[in-house]
C-alpha cells in the first residue's frame, strides 16, 4: 500500500452546540469526538497525522497531546479546502492524503481500509441518503463516472434530487492534491474554499475518481448539535449491545446499557439494566452485574456476583466474590477470591485476601487484610490524621467486632478478636481478645429529665 498521511479537520466552531468547549471535544461513548477519529487514523499506521484546529484556542491540541500528531491552526476558517491547505506544508508529496472530519466520530477502520484499496486516483466516500438535504451531491455522467461534487447551496433543483452524497471523507494523491488546492477559488454561494472542488479538477486532468460506500450509514454521521450527539450516542450503544449479544452475553435490555470504552466479557455473563462500563473492563465467565452498577477500569474474575447499585473503580476483583448491593470499590482495591463486600461498604487502596468478609457499613482504606477475616458491621479504618495516611494490617483469621475503629498505623494479629465498639490505637496481639471499652454500668433508680413547668 502507498504511504499514507492523514488530515483531520477540526477547526469548526460548532455554534449549534451552544458550548464554550470546541465541538470536537464533546464526548461520545465517553471519549472526545476527535479522539475517536484519531484512534481510527492511528490504526491505519500513517506516516503522518495532522489535526487542523481553530476555535477554542489551544484546547484541542492540549486535550490530544498524547497522540503522535501535528497540530496546525486555521485562523480564520475559510472553508474545508482552506483547512486542508493549512496542513499541506506539514505533508510530503509522496503517497496519498486522507481527509477525515473531527466531528464524524464513528468512521470505521474497515471502511477507510477499503478506500485505500480502491485504486489509483481520487477516492471519495459517498453514501445514498433518503434525505440528502445539506450535503454535497455526487454528479455523474451517463456512464456513471463521477464529474464533480456540487454543494447544496450551489446546486440546481435537478442536482438537489441526487441522493448520492459526499461524506466529506476522501483520499487523494499528495502531489496532485497540493496542485489542486493551490488552484481553489471561493467564488461560490458561501464564499468558501471548497475542498470538494478538487474533484472537478481531477476529472478535468483525466484522473480517475473512485467511490467507496461505508458499511454502515452511522459511520458518516456528523455532529452539529447536542440532539445529533445524543442520537449518535444511542446508535453506538446499540452497536455495542449487538456486539455483546452476538458474543453470548445476556443483556436484560440492550437499550439500557452504556459502554464508554472497551468491555470484554467471558462466557455466560449477565448484565442487568442501567449498567455503565467505562475505560477498560473485563468480566470473567459467569459474572453477573446487577442493575445500575458503574464499573470503570476493572477486572472481575469468574463467578463473581455484583449486586445492584455498586460502584467499582480501578480495582481488581477475584473469582466467586459477592459485591454489593451498594458497595463502593475505589481505586487500588484488590480483592482475592471469595471475598464478600456488602452494602454501604467502601474499600480504597486495600488488598483483601481469600474468603474475607465486610458485609455492612464499613470503610476499609489503605489496608492489608488477610484470609478468612470477618469485619463486623460499622468497622472503619482511621487511615488519615488530617495530614498523612497510614496503613492498617489485619492478619489471617482475625475477627473484628462491630463498630470498631482501627486507628492506623495499627496491626491486628493472626486469629485475634477485637471486641465490638473498640477504638484500637495499639497493635492487637495474635490469638487474643482485645477490646477498649468502658465497662457497662447501671445506675439504679435513675430518672429521665422532665420538662419544666412554665
Ligand atoms: C462538507 C462538504 C460536503 C459534504 C459534507 C459532509 C465541502 C465544501 N463540503 O460540507 O460536500 O457533503 O461536508 O458533512 O467540503 N472545517 C474546518 N475549517 C473550515 C471549514 C470546515 O476545519 O474552514 C471543518 C468543520 O469543523 C467540519 C468539517 O470541516 O468538521 C466540515 O465542515 P462543514 O462546514 O460542516 O462542511 P459542510 O458544509 O457540511
Ligand atoms: Mg459549511
Short mmCIF file of C-alpha atoms and ligand atoms in Angstrom, two decimals:
data_model
loop_
_atom_site.label_atom_id
_atom_site.label_comp_id
_atom_site.label_asym_id
_atom_site.label_seq_id
_atom_site.Cartn_x
_atom_site.Cartn_y
_atom_site.Cartn_z
CA UNK A 1 0.00 0.00 0.00
CA UNK A 2 1.13 3.57 -0.70
CA UNK A 3 2.42 5.74 2.14
CA UNK A 4 -0.47 7.44 3.90
CA UNK A 5 -0.80 10.87 5.51
CA UNK A 6 -3.98 11.87 7.30
CA UNK A 7 -5.50 15.31 7.79
CA UNK A 8 -8.28 15.68 10.38
CA UNK A 9 -10.42 18.80 10.04
CA UNK A 10 -11.42 20.08 13.45
CA UNK A 11 -11.47 23.85 13.23
CA UNK A 12 -15.21 24.38 13.18
CA UNK A 13 -16.88 26.29 15.96
CA UNK A 14 -19.92 24.14 16.48
CA UNK A 15 -22.22 27.12 17.00
CA UNK A 16 -25.21 24.85 17.46
CA UNK A 17 -23.65 23.06 20.44
CA UNK A 18 -24.10 26.26 22.49
CA UNK A 19 -20.94 25.46 24.43
CA UNK A 20 -17.67 27.09 25.40
CA UNK A 21 -15.92 23.84 24.54
CA UNK A 22 -14.81 23.23 20.92
CA UNK A 23 -17.29 20.89 19.26
CA UNK A 24 -14.81 18.08 18.65
CA UNK A 25 -14.02 17.82 22.38
CA UNK A 26 -17.57 16.86 23.30
CA UNK A 27 -17.69 13.20 24.22
CA UNK A 28 -19.38 10.27 22.53
CA UNK A 29 -19.19 6.96 24.41
CA UNK A 30 -17.00 8.69 27.00
CA UNK A 31 -14.39 9.89 24.51
CA UNK A 32 -13.98 13.23 22.69
CA UNK A 33 -15.27 13.11 19.11
CA UNK A 34 -11.86 13.95 17.63
CA UNK A 35 -10.23 11.23 19.72
CA UNK A 36 -12.42 8.59 18.05
CA UNK A 37 -11.16 9.87 14.71
CA UNK A 38 -7.53 9.99 15.91
CA UNK A 39 -7.73 6.40 17.18
CA UNK A 40 -9.10 5.28 13.84
CA UNK A 41 -6.44 7.30 11.97
CA UNK A 42 -3.54 5.96 14.03
CA UNK A 43 -4.76 2.39 13.47
CA UNK A 44 -4.14 2.88 9.73
CA UNK A 45 -0.43 3.33 10.57
CA UNK A 46 0.01 6.54 8.60
CA UNK A 47 3.33 8.30 8.21
CA UNK A 48 1.81 11.50 9.45
CA UNK A 49 -1.37 12.73 11.14
CA UNK A 50 -2.18 16.43 11.04
CA UNK A 51 -5.08 17.94 13.00
CA UNK A 52 -6.36 21.30 11.79
CA UNK A 53 -7.85 23.19 14.72
CA UNK A 54 -9.19 26.69 15.21
CA UNK A 55 -11.98 27.58 17.57
CA UNK A 56 -11.32 27.11 21.27
CA UNK A 57 -7.68 28.18 21.22
CA UNK A 58 -5.23 25.53 22.32
CA UNK A 59 -7.91 23.31 23.87
CA UNK A 60 -7.83 20.72 21.07
CA UNK A 61 -4.02 20.24 20.87
CA UNK A 62 -3.88 20.27 24.68
CA UNK A 63 -6.51 17.57 25.03
CA UNK A 64 -4.96 15.38 22.30
CA UNK A 65 -1.29 15.89 23.14
CA UNK A 66 -0.74 12.17 23.83
CA UNK A 67 -1.19 11.46 20.10
CA UNK A 68 1.69 11.33 17.62
CA UNK A 69 0.07 14.09 15.57
CA UNK A 70 0.91 17.57 14.31
CA UNK A 71 -1.49 20.36 15.19
CA UNK A 72 -1.96 23.19 12.72
CA UNK A 73 -4.10 26.21 13.41
CA UNK A 74 -6.56 27.52 10.81
CA UNK A 75 -7.45 31.12 11.52
CA UNK A 76 -9.76 32.39 10.09
CA UNK A 77 -11.79 29.42 8.82
CA UNK A 78 -12.36 29.94 5.12
CA UNK A 79 -13.71 26.52 4.17
CA UNK A 80 -12.71 22.87 4.05
CA UNK A 81 -10.27 23.43 1.15
CA UNK A 82 -8.59 26.26 3.06
CA UNK A 83 -8.39 23.98 6.11
CA UNK A 84 -6.52 21.26 4.19
CA UNK A 85 -4.25 23.94 2.70
CA UNK A 86 -3.08 24.78 6.22
CA UNK A 87 -1.91 21.21 6.69
CA UNK A 88 -0.09 20.89 3.35
CA UNK A 89 3.24 22.42 4.48
CA UNK A 90 3.47 19.56 7.01
CA UNK A 91 2.91 16.88 4.38
CA UNK A 92 5.20 15.15 1.90
CA UNK A 93 4.46 14.85 -1.82
CA UNK A 94 4.73 11.08 -1.79
CA UNK A 95 1.81 8.71 -1.34
CA UNK A 96 -1.72 9.66 -0.50
CA UNK A 97 -3.52 12.11 1.75
CA UNK A 98 -6.72 11.11 3.53
CA UNK A 99 -9.05 13.80 4.83
CA UNK A 100 -11.16 12.92 7.88
CA UNK A 101 -13.52 15.07 9.95
CA UNK A 102 -13.11 15.61 13.66
CA UNK A 103 -16.86 15.77 14.09
CA UNK A 104 -17.59 12.50 12.25
CA UNK A 105 -16.54 10.20 15.10
CA UNK A 106 -17.72 6.73 14.16
CA UNK A 107 -15.89 6.22 10.88
CA UNK A 108 -14.59 2.64 10.92
CA UNK A 109 -11.16 1.30 10.09
CA UNK A 110 -12.53 -1.28 7.63
CA UNK A 111 -14.22 1.42 5.53
CA UNK A 112 -11.06 3.55 5.33
CA UNK A 113 -9.05 0.45 4.50
CA UNK A 114 -11.37 -0.25 1.56
CA UNK A 115 -10.77 3.31 0.34
CA UNK A 116 -7.04 2.63 0.39
CA UNK A 117 -7.61 -0.41 -1.80
CA UNK A 118 -9.95 1.32 -4.27
CA UNK A 119 -7.19 2.04 -6.80
CA UNK A 120 -5.14 4.96 -8.12
CA UNK A 121 -6.59 8.40 -8.40
CA UNK A 122 -9.05 10.16 -6.17
CA UNK A 123 -11.27 8.15 -3.81
CA UNK A 124 -14.47 9.59 -2.35
CA UNK A 125 -16.51 8.11 0.46
CA UNK A 126 -20.12 8.52 -0.64
CA UNK A 127 -23.46 7.33 0.64
CA UNK A 128 -27.02 7.22 -0.67
CA UNK A 129 -29.36 9.07 1.64
CA UNK A 130 -33.16 9.08 1.57
CA UNK A 131 -32.90 12.73 2.58
CA UNK A 132 -29.73 14.28 1.10
CA UNK A 133 -30.51 17.83 2.27
CA UNK A 134 -27.43 19.80 3.30
CA UNK A 135 -24.84 17.52 1.74
CA UNK A 136 -22.69 17.96 -1.36
CA UNK A 137 -24.18 15.90 -4.21
CA UNK A 138 -22.16 13.50 -6.37
CA UNK A 139 -22.67 14.43 -10.02
CA UNK A 140 -22.13 11.58 -12.52
CA UNK A 141 -22.34 11.35 -16.31
CA UNK A 142 -24.41 8.87 -18.34
CA UNK A 143 -21.74 6.19 -17.91
CA UNK A 144 -21.81 6.62 -14.15
CA UNK A 145 -18.40 8.33 -13.98
CA UNK A 146 -18.05 10.99 -11.31
CA UNK A 147 -17.87 14.50 -12.78
CA UNK A 148 -17.75 16.52 -9.59
CA UNK A 149 -19.38 17.46 -6.30
CA UNK A 150 -21.85 20.29 -6.09
CA UNK A 151 -22.63 21.81 -2.70
CA UNK A 152 -26.28 22.09 -1.66
CA UNK A 153 -26.22 25.89 -1.79
CA UNK A 154 -24.74 25.89 -5.31
CA UNK A 155 -26.89 23.06 -6.70
CA UNK A 156 -29.62 23.37 -9.33
CA UNK A 157 -33.08 21.98 -8.47
CA UNK A 158 -32.28 18.86 -10.59
CA UNK A 159 -28.95 18.34 -8.81
CA UNK A 160 -30.71 18.60 -5.44
CA UNK A 161 -32.70 15.49 -6.42
CA UNK A 162 -29.47 13.43 -6.38
CA UNK A 163 -29.43 11.11 -3.37
CA UNK A 164 -25.77 10.08 -3.55
CA UNK A 165 -23.88 12.50 -1.32
CA UNK A 166 -20.30 13.17 -0.33
CA UNK A 167 -19.47 12.28 3.25
CA UNK A 168 -16.57 14.76 3.20
CA UNK A 169 -14.03 11.96 3.56
CA UNK A 170 -11.65 11.50 0.67
CA UNK A 171 -8.29 10.10 -0.33
CA UNK A 172 -6.10 11.89 -2.86
CA UNK A 173 -2.59 11.59 -4.34
CA UNK A 174 -0.49 14.00 -2.23
CA UNK A 175 1.33 15.75 -5.06
CA UNK A 176 -1.77 16.40 -7.15
CA UNK A 177 -3.80 17.43 -4.12
CA UNK A 178 -1.26 20.17 -3.43
CA UNK A 179 -1.60 21.46 -7.01
CA UNK A 180 -5.40 21.34 -6.93
CA UNK A 181 -5.60 23.13 -3.56
CA UNK A 182 -3.41 25.93 -4.93
CA UNK A 183 -5.98 26.48 -7.67
CA UNK A 184 -9.07 26.65 -5.41
CA UNK A 185 -11.28 29.72 -5.64
CA UNK A 186 -14.04 30.96 -3.36
CA UNK A 187 -16.46 32.34 -5.97
CA UNK A 188 -19.37 30.23 -4.76
CA UNK A 189 -22.59 30.68 -2.76
CA UNK A 190 -20.79 30.52 0.61
CA UNK A 191 -17.63 32.42 -0.36
CA UNK A 192 -15.57 29.47 0.92
CA UNK A 193 -12.65 27.47 -0.44
CA UNK A 194 -14.37 24.13 -1.00
CA UNK A 195 -12.24 21.02 -0.72
CA UNK A 196 -14.84 19.32 -2.89
CA UNK A 197 -13.85 21.47 -5.89
CA UNK A 198 -10.72 19.32 -6.28
CA UNK A 199 -12.97 16.58 -7.67
CA UNK A 200 -13.85 18.59 -10.76
CA UNK A 201 -10.14 19.42 -11.26
CA UNK A 202 -9.20 15.76 -11.01
CA UNK A 203 -11.80 14.86 -13.64
CA UNK A 204 -10.52 17.61 -15.98
CA UNK A 205 -7.00 16.18 -15.72
CA UNK A 206 -8.29 12.71 -16.51
CA UNK A 207 -7.63 11.39 -13.01
CA UNK A 208 -9.98 8.51 -12.15
CA UNK A 209 -12.45 9.20 -9.35
CA UNK A 210 -13.45 6.11 -7.37
CA UNK A 211 -16.26 5.95 -4.86
CA UNK A 212 -16.49 3.70 -1.83
CA UNK A 213 -19.51 3.36 0.45
CA UNK A 214 -19.32 2.82 4.21
CA UNK A 215 -20.59 -0.46 5.65
CA UNK A 216 -22.98 1.44 7.95
CA UNK A 217 -24.66 4.79 7.50
CA UNK A 218 -23.86 5.78 11.11
CA UNK A 219 -20.16 5.80 10.28
CA UNK A 220 -20.52 9.06 8.38
CA UNK A 221 -22.93 10.94 10.63
CA UNK A 222 -21.51 14.30 11.67
CA UNK A 223 -22.28 16.11 14.91
CA UNK A 224 -23.57 19.67 14.87
CA UNK A 225 -25.89 19.76 17.88
CA UNK A 226 -26.48 18.10 21.23
CA UNK A 227 -29.53 16.42 19.69
CA UNK A 228 -27.39 14.80 16.97
CA UNK A 229 -24.82 13.83 19.58
CA UNK A 230 -27.47 12.13 21.71
CA UNK A 231 -28.85 10.23 18.72
CA UNK A 232 -25.40 9.03 17.61
CA UNK A 233 -24.56 8.02 21.19
CA UNK A 234 -27.65 5.77 21.27
CA UNK A 235 -26.76 4.39 17.84
CA UNK A 236 -23.28 3.49 19.05
CA UNK A 237 -24.61 1.91 22.23
CA UNK A 238 -26.93 -0.24 20.12
CA UNK A 239 -23.92 -1.34 18.06
CA UNK A 240 -22.03 -2.22 21.28
CA UNK A 241 -25.04 -4.09 22.69
CA UNK A 242 -25.44 -6.05 19.46
CA UNK A 243 -21.75 -6.98 19.56
CA UNK A 244 -22.06 -8.26 23.13
CA UNK A 245 -25.27 -10.20 22.39
CA UNK A 246 -23.57 -11.81 19.40
CA UNK A 247 -20.80 -12.99 21.74
CA UNK A 248 -23.37 -14.64 24.01
CA UNK A 249 -23.65 -12.03 26.73
CA UNK A 250 -27.09 -11.82 28.36
CA UNK A 251 -28.34 -8.24 28.43
CA UNK A 252 -31.56 -7.67 30.37
CA UNK A 253 -32.27 -4.78 27.99
CA UNK A 254 -29.88 -3.92 25.13
CA UNK A 255 -31.33 -0.39 25.11
CA UNK A 256 -30.30 0.22 28.72
CA UNK A 257 -26.57 -0.37 28.61
CA UNK A 258 -23.73 2.13 28.26
CA UNK A 259 -20.24 1.11 27.27
CA UNK A 260 -17.82 4.03 27.35
CA UNK A 261 -14.61 2.25 26.49
CA UNK A 262 -13.76 -1.41 25.98
CA UNK A 263 -15.84 -4.11 27.64
CA UNK A 264 -14.54 -7.67 27.43
CA UNK A 265 -16.83 -10.49 28.56
CA UNK A 266 -16.29 -14.20 29.19
CA UNK A 267 -18.96 -16.85 28.75
CA UNK A 268 -22.39 -16.67 30.36
CA UNK A 269 -22.06 -13.13 31.59
CA UNK A 270 -25.32 -11.48 32.65
CA UNK A 271 -25.77 -7.72 32.77
CA UNK A 272 -28.90 -6.19 34.23
CA UNK A 273 -30.38 -2.84 33.18
CA UNK A 274 -28.77 0.56 33.54
CA UNK A 275 -25.15 -0.52 33.93
CA UNK A 276 -22.30 1.74 32.81
CA UNK A 277 -18.88 0.41 31.85
CA UNK A 278 -16.05 2.93 31.48
CA UNK A 279 -12.45 2.60 30.34
CA UNK A 280 -11.22 -0.98 30.09
CA UNK A 281 -13.39 -3.51 31.89
CA UNK A 282 -13.01 -7.25 31.78
CA UNK A 283 -15.71 -9.59 33.12
CA UNK A 284 -14.84 -13.27 33.55
CA UNK A 285 -17.06 -16.28 32.90
CA UNK A 286 -20.39 -16.39 34.75
CA UNK A 287 -20.07 -12.89 36.13
CA UNK A 288 -23.38 -11.22 36.97
CA UNK A 289 -23.68 -7.45 37.12
CA UNK A 290 -26.68 -6.10 39.00
CA UNK A 291 -28.81 -3.18 37.89
CA UNK A 292 -27.36 0.35 37.82
CA UNK A 293 -23.82 -0.65 38.62
CA UNK A 294 -20.99 1.55 37.37
CA UNK A 295 -17.71 -0.23 36.63
CA UNK A 296 -14.60 1.54 35.42
CA UNK A 297 -11.14 0.18 34.57
CA UNK A 298 -11.65 -3.07 36.42
CA UNK A 299 -11.02 -6.78 36.11
CA UNK A 300 -13.70 -9.05 37.59
CA UNK A 301 -12.86 -12.76 37.71
CA UNK A 302 -15.09 -15.78 37.06
CA UNK A 303 -18.27 -16.38 39.00
CA UNK A 304 -18.35 -13.07 40.85
CA UNK A 305 -21.75 -11.57 41.50
CA UNK A 306 -22.10 -7.81 41.68
CA UNK A 307 -25.42 -6.89 43.24
CA UNK A 308 -27.29 -3.72 42.15
CA UNK A 309 -26.06 -0.14 42.59
CA UNK A 310 -22.41 -1.00 43.07
CA UNK A 311 -19.55 1.25 42.00
CA UNK A 312 -16.17 -0.22 41.11
CA UNK A 313 -13.27 1.98 40.00
CA UNK A 314 -9.74 0.96 39.04
CA UNK A 315 -9.88 -2.24 41.06
CA UNK A 316 -9.37 -5.97 40.73
CA UNK A 317 -11.94 -8.45 41.98
CA UNK A 318 -11.17 -12.18 42.27
CA UNK A 319 -13.36 -15.18 41.49
CA UNK A 320 -16.62 -16.02 43.23
CA UNK A 321 -16.80 -12.78 45.16
CA UNK A 322 -20.08 -11.21 46.30
CA UNK A 323 -20.11 -7.44 45.90
CA UNK A 324 -22.95 -5.12 46.91
CA UNK A 325 -25.69 -4.11 46.73
CA UNK A 326 -24.49 -0.53 47.24
CA UNK A 327 -20.81 -1.40 47.52
CA UNK A 328 -18.05 1.00 46.53
CA UNK A 329 -14.60 -0.15 45.46
CA UNK A 330 -12.33 2.84 44.95
CA UNK A 331 -9.02 2.90 43.06
CA UNK A 332 -6.33 0.47 44.12
CA UNK A 333 -8.56 -2.17 45.65
CA UNK A 334 -7.59 -5.78 45.09
CA UNK A 335 -9.94 -8.47 46.28
CA UNK A 336 -8.82 -12.08 46.13
CA UNK A 337 -11.28 -14.94 45.55
CA UNK A 338 -14.47 -15.47 47.56
CA UNK A 339 -14.41 -12.08 49.23
CA UNK A 340 -17.73 -10.59 50.31
CA UNK A 341 -18.19 -6.83 50.30
CA UNK A 342 -21.71 -5.90 51.33
CA UNK A 343 -23.97 -2.88 51.41
CA UNK A 344 -22.52 0.55 52.17
CA UNK A 345 -19.00 -0.78 52.42
CA UNK A 346 -16.27 1.40 50.91
CA UNK A 347 -12.88 -0.09 50.09
CA UNK A 348 -9.96 2.08 48.95
CA UNK A 349 -6.36 1.20 48.10
CA UNK A 350 -6.61 -2.05 50.03
CA UNK A 351 -5.89 -5.72 49.49
CA UNK A 352 -8.31 -8.26 50.91
CA UNK A 353 -7.31 -11.92 50.78
CA UNK A 354 -9.25 -15.15 50.23
CA UNK A 355 -12.67 -15.54 51.79
CA UNK A 356 -12.69 -12.40 53.92
CA UNK A 357 -15.93 -10.54 54.55
CA UNK A 358 -17.01 -7.00 55.27
CA UNK A 359 -20.73 -7.19 54.85
CA UNK A 360 -22.16 -3.99 56.28
CA UNK A 361 -21.46 -0.26 56.63
CA UNK A 362 -17.65 -0.14 56.73
CA UNK A 363 -14.69 1.86 55.47
CA UNK A 364 -11.56 -0.10 54.65
CA UNK A 365 -8.86 2.27 53.42
CA UNK A 366 -5.11 1.76 52.94
CA UNK A 367 -5.39 -1.68 54.48
CA UNK A 368 -3.97 -5.14 54.04
CA UNK A 369 -6.48 -7.74 55.13
CA UNK A 370 -5.58 -11.44 55.35
CA UNK A 371 -7.66 -14.51 54.59
CA UNK A 372 -10.89 -15.56 56.32
CA UNK A 373 -11.11 -12.27 58.21
CA UNK A 374 -14.53 -11.13 59.36
CA UNK A 375 -15.02 -7.39 59.61
CA UNK A 376 -18.10 -6.57 61.69
CA UNK A 377 -20.72 -4.00 60.74
CA UNK A 378 -19.72 -0.37 61.10
CA UNK A 379 -15.99 -1.01 61.37
CA UNK A 380 -13.78 1.70 59.98
CA UNK A 381 -10.09 2.18 59.44
CA UNK A 382 -8.98 5.65 60.57
CA UNK A 383 -6.29 5.97 57.94
CA UNK A 384 -5.87 9.74 57.92
CA UNK A 385 -4.72 12.06 60.68
CA UNK A 386 -5.53 15.18 58.71
CA UNK A 387 -2.08 15.32 57.15
CA UNK A 388 -0.80 11.82 56.41
CA UNK A 389 -2.23 8.42 55.58
CA UNK A 390 -1.28 5.20 57.37
CA UNK A 391 -1.88 1.51 56.78
CA UNK A 392 -3.96 -0.93 58.75
CA UNK A 393 -2.89 -4.57 58.73
CA UNK A 394 -5.36 -7.27 59.68
CA UNK A 395 -3.85 -10.74 59.63
CA UNK A 396 -5.47 -14.06 58.69
CA UNK A 397 -8.47 -15.34 60.67
CA UNK A 398 -8.90 -12.15 62.68
CA UNK A 399 -12.41 -11.25 63.82
CA UNK A 400 -13.17 -7.54 64.12
CA UNK A 401 -16.22 -6.86 66.27
CA UNK A 402 -18.84 -4.44 65.03
CA UNK A 403 -18.37 -0.69 65.27
CA UNK A 404 -14.63 -0.87 65.75
CA UNK A 405 -12.28 1.97 64.83
CA UNK A 406 -8.82 0.86 63.83
CA UNK A 407 -6.55 3.90 64.19
CA UNK A 408 -3.69 3.43 61.72
CA UNK A 409 -0.88 2.61 61.70
CA UNK A 410 -2.05 -0.49 63.51
CA UNK A 411 -1.83 -4.27 63.17
CA UNK A 412 -4.35 -6.85 64.28
CA UNK A 413 -2.51 -10.16 64.66
CA UNK A 414 -3.39 -13.54 63.23
CA UNK A 415 -6.52 -15.01 64.75
CA UNK A 416 -7.04 -12.01 67.04
CA UNK A 417 -10.50 -10.98 68.13
CA UNK A 418 -11.49 -7.35 68.66
CA UNK A 419 -14.45 -6.72 70.95
CA UNK A 420 -17.31 -4.75 69.46
CA UNK A 421 -17.25 -1.00 69.91
CA UNK A 422 -13.49 -0.74 70.40
CA UNK A 423 -11.16 2.04 69.40
CA UNK A 424 -7.90 0.26 68.66
CA UNK A 425 -4.86 2.54 68.72
CA UNK A 426 -2.16 -0.05 69.56
CA UNK A 427 -1.37 -3.36 67.88
CA UNK A 428 -3.67 -6.21 68.94
CA UNK A 429 -1.74 -9.45 69.60
CA UNK A 430 -2.41 -12.63 67.65
CA UNK A 431 -4.86 -15.11 69.04
CA UNK A 432 -6.08 -12.88 71.90
CA UNK A 433 -9.24 -10.90 72.59
CA UNK A 434 -8.53 -7.17 72.65
CA UNK A 435 -11.10 -4.54 73.46
CA UNK A 436 -11.12 -0.91 74.55
CA UNK A 437 -14.45 -0.18 76.02
CA UNK A 438 -15.56 1.27 79.35
CA UNK A 439 -17.42 -1.23 81.49
CA UNK A 440 -21.21 -1.29 81.30
CA UNK A 441 -22.86 0.07 84.41
CA UNK A 442 -26.45 0.53 85.52
CA UNK A 443 -27.46 3.48 87.71
CA UNK A 444 -30.25 2.26 89.88
CA UNK A 445 -33.31 4.48 90.18
CA UNK A 446 -32.16 6.96 87.51
CA UNK A 447 -34.99 9.14 86.18
CA UNK A 448 -35.26 10.81 82.77
CA UNK A 449 -35.29 14.62 82.89
CA UNK A 450 -38.79 16.18 82.88
CA UNK A 451 -39.89 19.31 81.03
CA UNK A 452 -40.01 22.25 83.44
CA UNK A 453 -43.47 23.91 84.09
CA UNK A 454 -43.78 27.48 82.67
C1 LIG B 1 -18.82 19.34 3.70
C2 LIG B 1 -18.62 19.06 2.24
C3 LIG B 1 -19.86 18.40 1.68
C4 LIG B 1 -20.21 17.16 2.45
C5 LIG B 1 -20.32 17.48 3.93
C6 LIG B 1 -20.47 16.24 4.74
C7 LIG B 1 -17.16 20.84 1.46
C8 LIG B 1 -17.10 22.12 0.71
N1 LIG B 1 -18.36 20.30 1.56
O1 LIG B 1 -19.85 20.30 3.79
O2 LIG B 1 -19.66 18.06 0.31
O3 LIG B 1 -21.42 16.61 1.98
O4 LIG B 1 -19.10 18.14 4.40
O5 LIG B 1 -20.74 16.56 6.05
O6 LIG B 1 -16.16 20.31 1.87
N2 LIG B 1 -13.92 22.81 8.78
C9 LIG B 1 -12.71 23.36 9.14
N3 LIG B 1 -12.37 24.60 8.64
C10 LIG B 1 -13.18 25.27 7.80
C11 LIG B 1 -14.41 24.71 7.46
C12 LIG B 1 -14.75 23.49 7.96
O7 LIG B 1 -11.95 22.76 9.88
O8 LIG B 1 -12.77 26.37 7.39
C13 LIG B 1 -14.30 21.53 9.33
C14 LIG B 1 -15.51 21.63 10.22
O9 LIG B 1 -15.14 21.77 11.58
C15 LIG B 1 -16.19 20.29 10.00
C16 LIG B 1 -15.79 19.91 8.59
O10 LIG B 1 -14.66 20.69 8.28
O11 LIG B 1 -15.68 19.30 10.86
C17 LIG B 1 -16.91 20.12 7.59
O12 LIG B 1 -17.22 21.49 7.56
P1 LIG B 1 -18.68 21.98 7.26
O13 LIG B 1 -18.68 23.45 7.16
O14 LIG B 1 -19.62 21.34 8.20
O15 LIG B 1 -18.89 21.36 5.81
P2 LIG B 1 -20.24 21.11 5.13
O16 LIG B 1 -20.83 22.41 4.73
O17 LIG B 1 -21.07 20.22 5.97
MG1 LIG B 2 -20.32 24.50 5.85
#
